[in-house]
Amino acid sequence: MTELISLIVPFAGTTLGAMMVFFMKDGIKESVEKGLLGFAAGVMFAATVWSLIIPAINSAQAQGQIPWLAPVTGFALGIIFLLAIDSIVPHLHLGSNKPEGVKSGLSKTTMLLLAVTIHNIPEGMAVGVAYAGAVSGNTGINMMGAFALSIGIAIQNFPEGAIISLPLKGEGMNKGRAFYYGMLSGAVEPVAGFLTALVTAQILPFMPYILSFAAGAMFYVIVEELIPESQMGEHSNIGTIGAAIGFMLMMVLDVALG
């Protein structure tokens, strides 16, 4: 039951963020949005290292494998996986008018939603495999460490929910629909988390590969989306400062609770 609740925690963060559409009259200021995107990048980067790569190395060592082989392989496969999805699924990033992926007749709103959904897949995978790693006992992750990862991702999901719903309202969508789309963007996380945990529990020897696979997928999102979007427009250091704060917060959560 605890594991199920923890899989839902990141989705709750997105939902609470999307609810800001009911309380904020205007959209998010550009400087604030940059800071929040940088913050999300920092949280995810710290989680990639402390919650995924290091446990992948520990798991490989515990199973008598070459310590670096599985983590490197899984990391590369995670990047390739997200690169393939990014190249195929039609989507539109915030602040851009040029869709990516295959050509389609989808609306701008749908493509924005798909962009965030792609982004959230590796986050859900990370939480699921972290809990599977805690259950296996050979990764260095304990239940509190897995829960810390859930909390960290939920914290960075809060501004992401707002960043989706508020611009939709600004484009003329009513508050209810804007909230719905913002919330829906995070619905993939508990699904991806549950499926990843279920698969990992059945093939524990592949634990280091799956941990690092999630890390590679998250790393792709950080470099491809979050960092560039936090630096768009007029030059500002706010995105970099936000990334540093997010990194430190996730590091403290992981070390203190893990």
Coordinates of C-alpha atoms in Angstrom, one line a residue:
M1 CA 0.0 0.0 0.0
T2 CA 2.8 2.4 0.9
E3 CA 4.5 1.7 -2.4
L4 CA 1.3 2.4 -4.3
I5 CA 0.8 5.7 -2.5
S6 CA 4.4 6.7 -3.3
L7 CA 3.9 6.0 -7.0
I8 CA 1.0 8.5 -6.9
V9 CA 2.9 11.2 -5.0
P10 CA 4.5 12.7 -8.1
F11 CA 1.2 12.8 -9.9
A12 CA -0.3 14.6 -6.9
G13 CA 2.5 17.3 -7.3
T14 CA 1.5 17.9 -10.9
T15 CA -2.2 18.1 -10.0
L16 CA -1.6 20.6 -7.2
G17 CA 0.5 22.7 -9.6
A18 CA -2.3 22.6 -12.3
M19 CA -4.7 23.9 -9.6
M20 CA -2.9 27.2 -9.6
V21 CA -5.0 28.1 -12.7
F22 CA -7.9 28.7 -10.2
F23 CA -5.8 31.0 -8.0
M24 CA -3.6 33.0 -10.3
K25 CA -5.2 35.6 -12.5
D26 CA -2.2 36.1 -14.8
G27 CA 0.3 33.7 -16.4
I28 CA 3.7 33.0 -14.9
K29 CA 6.3 35.7 -15.5
E30 CA 9.1 34.7 -17.8
S31 CA 11.7 35.0 -15.1
V32 CA 9.8 32.9 -12.7
E33 CA 9.1 30.3 -15.4
K34 CA 12.8 30.1 -16.2
G35 CA 13.6 29.6 -12.5
L36 CA 11.1 26.8 -12.2
L37 CA 12.3 25.0 -15.3
G38 CA 15.9 25.3 -14.0
F39 CA 14.7 24.0 -10.6
A40 CA 13.1 21.0 -12.3
A41 CA 16.4 20.3 -14.2
G42 CA 18.4 20.5 -11.0
V43 CA 16.1 18.1 -9.1
M44 CA 16.1 15.6 -12.0
F45 CA 19.9 15.8 -12.4
A46 CA 20.5 15.1 -8.7
A47 CA 18.0 12.2 -8.8
T48 CA 19.8 10.8 -11.9
V49 CA 23.1 10.6 -10.0
W50 CA 22.1 9.7 -6.4
S51 CA 18.9 7.8 -6.9
L52 CA 19.7 5.9 -10.1
I53 CA 23.3 5.7 -11.3
I54 CA 25.0 5.1 -8.0
P55 CA 22.4 2.4 -7.1
A56 CA 22.9 0.9 -10.5
I57 CA 26.6 0.6 -9.9
N58 CA 25.9 -0.9 -6.4
S59 CA 23.5 -3.4 -7.9
A60 CA 26.0 -4.5 -10.5
Q61 CA 28.7 -5.0 -7.9
A62 CA 26.4 -7.0 -5.6
Q63 CA 25.6 -9.3 -8.5
G64 CA 29.2 -9.8 -9.4
Q65 CA 29.0 -7.9 -12.7
I66 CA 31.5 -5.5 -14.2
P67 CA 30.5 -2.4 -12.1
W68 CA 30.4 0.1 -15.0
L69 CA 29.2 -2.1 -17.9
A70 CA 25.5 -2.4 -17.0
P71 CA 25.1 1.3 -15.9
V72 CA 26.7 2.6 -19.1
T73 CA 24.7 0.2 -21.3
G74 CA 21.4 1.0 -19.6
F75 CA 22.1 4.8 -19.6
A76 CA 22.8 4.7 -23.4
L77 CA 19.6 2.7 -24.0
G78 CA 17.6 5.2 -22.0
I79 CA 18.8 8.0 -24.1
I80 CA 18.1 6.1 -27.4
F81 CA 14.6 5.3 -26.1
L82 CA 13.7 8.9 -25.4
L83 CA 15.4 10.0 -28.6
A84 CA 13.2 7.6 -30.6
I85 CA 10.0 8.7 -28.9
D86 CA 11.0 12.4 -29.3
S87 CA 11.6 11.8 -33.1
I88 CA 8.3 9.9 -33.6
V89 CA 5.6 11.4 -31.3
P90 CA 4.3 14.7 -32.6
H91 CA 4.7 17.3 -29.8
L92 CA 5.4 21.0 -29.2
H93 CA 7.7 22.5 -26.6
L94 CA 6.8 25.5 -24.5
G95 CA 7.8 28.7 -26.2
S96 CA 8.1 27.1 -29.6
N97 CA 5.8 27.3 -32.6
K98 CA 7.5 24.5 -34.5
P99 CA 6.3 21.0 -33.8
E100 CA 8.6 18.0 -33.5
G101 CA 8.1 14.4 -34.4
V102 CA 6.1 13.1 -37.3
K103 CA 3.7 15.5 -39.1
S104 CA 0.2 15.4 -37.8
G105 CA -3.0 17.4 -37.6
L106 CA -3.1 17.5 -33.8
S107 CA -4.0 20.7 -32.0
K108 CA -1.4 22.9 -30.3
T109 CA -2.8 22.0 -26.9
T110 CA -2.6 18.3 -27.6
M111 CA 1.0 18.5 -28.8
L112 CA 2.0 20.6 -25.7
L113 CA 0.4 17.9 -23.6
L114 CA 2.3 15.2 -25.4
A115 CA 5.6 17.0 -24.9
V116 CA 5.1 17.0 -21.1
T117 CA 3.9 13.4 -21.2
I118 CA 7.1 12.3 -22.9
H119 CA 9.0 14.3 -20.3
N120 CA 7.1 12.5 -17.4
I121 CA 7.7 8.9 -18.6
P122 CA 11.2 8.6 -17.3
E123 CA 10.2 10.3 -14.0
G124 CA 7.6 7.6 -13.4
M125 CA 10.1 4.9 -14.4
A126 CA 12.6 6.3 -12.0
V127 CA 10.2 6.1 -9.0
G128 CA 9.1 2.6 -10.0
V129 CA 12.6 1.1 -10.4
A130 CA 13.7 2.9 -7.2
Y131 CA 11.0 1.0 -5.2
A132 CA 11.9 -2.2 -6.9
G133 CA 15.5 -1.6 -6.0
A134 CA 14.6 -1.0 -2.4
V135 CA 12.7 -4.3 -2.3
S136 CA 15.6 -6.2 -3.9
G137 CA 18.0 -5.0 -1.2
N138 CA 21.2 -5.0 -3.4
T139 CA 21.2 -1.4 -4.7
G140 CA 21.9 0.6 -1.6
I141 CA 18.3 2.1 -1.9
N142 CA 16.0 1.8 1.1
M143 CA 12.3 2.6 1.2
M144 CA 13.0 6.0 2.6
G145 CA 15.4 6.7 -0.2
A146 CA 12.8 5.7 -2.7
F147 CA 10.2 7.9 -1.0
A148 CA 12.7 10.8 -1.0
L149 CA 12.8 10.4 -4.8
S150 CA 9.0 10.4 -5.0
I151 CA 8.9 13.6 -2.9
G152 CA 11.6 15.3 -5.0
I153 CA 9.9 14.6 -8.2
A154 CA 6.6 15.7 -6.8
I155 CA 8.1 19.0 -5.7
Q156 CA 9.5 19.7 -9.2
N157 CA 6.2 18.5 -10.7
F158 CA 4.3 21.2 -8.9
P159 CA 5.6 24.1 -11.0
E160 CA 5.4 21.9 -14.1
G161 CA 1.7 21.5 -13.6
A162 CA 1.3 25.3 -13.3
I163 CA 3.5 25.9 -16.4
I164 CA 1.1 23.8 -18.5
S165 CA -2.3 25.0 -17.2
L166 CA -1.6 28.7 -16.9
P167 CA -0.5 29.3 -20.5
L168 CA -3.5 27.2 -21.7
K169 CA -5.8 29.6 -19.7
G170 CA -3.9 32.5 -21.2
E171 CA -4.8 31.3 -24.7
G172 CA -8.5 31.4 -24.0
M173 CA -9.2 28.0 -22.5
N174 CA -11.5 27.9 -19.5
K175 CA -10.0 27.2 -16.1
G176 CA -11.6 23.8 -15.8
R177 CA -10.2 22.5 -19.1
A178 CA -6.8 24.1 -18.4
F179 CA -6.6 22.3 -15.1
Y180 CA -7.7 19.0 -16.6
Y181 CA -4.9 19.2 -19.3
G182 CA -2.3 20.2 -16.7
M183 CA -3.3 17.3 -14.4
L184 CA -3.5 14.9 -17.3
S185 CA 0.1 15.6 -18.3
G186 CA 1.2 13.9 -15.1
A187 CA -1.1 10.9 -15.3
V188 CA 1.5 8.8 -17.2
E189 CA 3.9 8.9 -14.2
P190 CA 2.1 6.4 -11.8
V191 CA 1.4 4.2 -14.8
A192 CA 5.0 4.1 -15.9
G193 CA 6.1 3.7 -12.3
F194 CA 3.8 0.7 -11.7
L195 CA 4.8 -1.1 -14.9
T196 CA 8.5 -0.5 -14.4
A197 CA 8.3 -1.8 -10.8
L198 CA 6.3 -4.8 -12.0
V199 CA 8.8 -5.7 -14.7
T200 CA 11.8 -5.1 -12.6
A201 CA 10.5 -7.4 -9.8
Q202 CA 10.4 -10.2 -12.3
I203 CA 13.9 -9.8 -13.7
L204 CA 16.1 -8.7 -10.8
P205 CA 19.4 -9.5 -12.6
F206 CA 18.6 -6.6 -14.9
M207 CA 18.1 -4.2 -12.1
P208 CA 21.3 -2.2 -12.8
Y209 CA 20.3 -1.9 -16.5
I210 CA 16.8 -0.6 -15.6
L211 CA 18.0 1.8 -13.0
S212 CA 20.5 3.3 -15.5
F213 CA 18.0 3.2 -18.3
A214 CA 15.7 5.5 -16.3
A215 CA 18.7 7.7 -15.6
G216 CA 19.5 8.0 -19.3
A217 CA 15.9 8.8 -20.1
M218 CA 15.9 11.5 -17.4
F219 CA 19.2 12.9 -18.6
Y220 CA 17.9 13.2 -22.1
V221 CA 14.9 15.3 -20.9
I222 CA 17.2 17.6 -18.8
V223 CA 19.5 18.4 -21.7
E224 CA 17.0 18.3 -24.5
E225 CA 14.2 20.3 -22.9
L226 CA 14.6 21.7 -19.4
I227 CA 17.9 23.4 -19.6
P228 CA 17.3 25.0 -23.1
E229 CA 13.9 26.2 -22.1
S230 CA 15.2 27.7 -18.9
Q231 CA 17.7 29.8 -20.9
M232 CA 15.4 31.0 -23.7
G233 CA 14.8 34.7 -24.4
E234 CA 16.6 37.5 -22.7
H235 CA 19.8 36.4 -20.9
S236 CA 19.2 35.7 -17.2
N237 CA 20.9 33.7 -14.5
I238 CA 17.6 32.7 -12.9
G239 CA 17.5 29.4 -14.7
T240 CA 21.0 28.5 -13.5
I241 CA 20.2 29.5 -9.9
G242 CA 17.0 27.5 -10.0
A243 CA 18.9 24.4 -11.2
A244 CA 21.4 24.8 -8.4
I245 CA 18.7 25.1 -5.8
G246 CA 16.9 22.1 -7.2
F247 CA 20.0 20.0 -7.3
M248 CA 20.9 20.8 -3.7
L249 CA 17.4 20.1 -2.5
M250 CA 17.2 16.7 -4.1
M251 CA 20.7 15.9 -2.9
V252 CA 19.7 16.7 0.7
L253 CA 16.5 14.7 0.4
D254 CA 18.3 11.7 -0.9
V255 CA 21.2 11.8 1.5
A256 CA 19.1 12.7 4.6
L257 CA 16.3 10.1 3.9
G258 CA 18.2 7.5 1.9

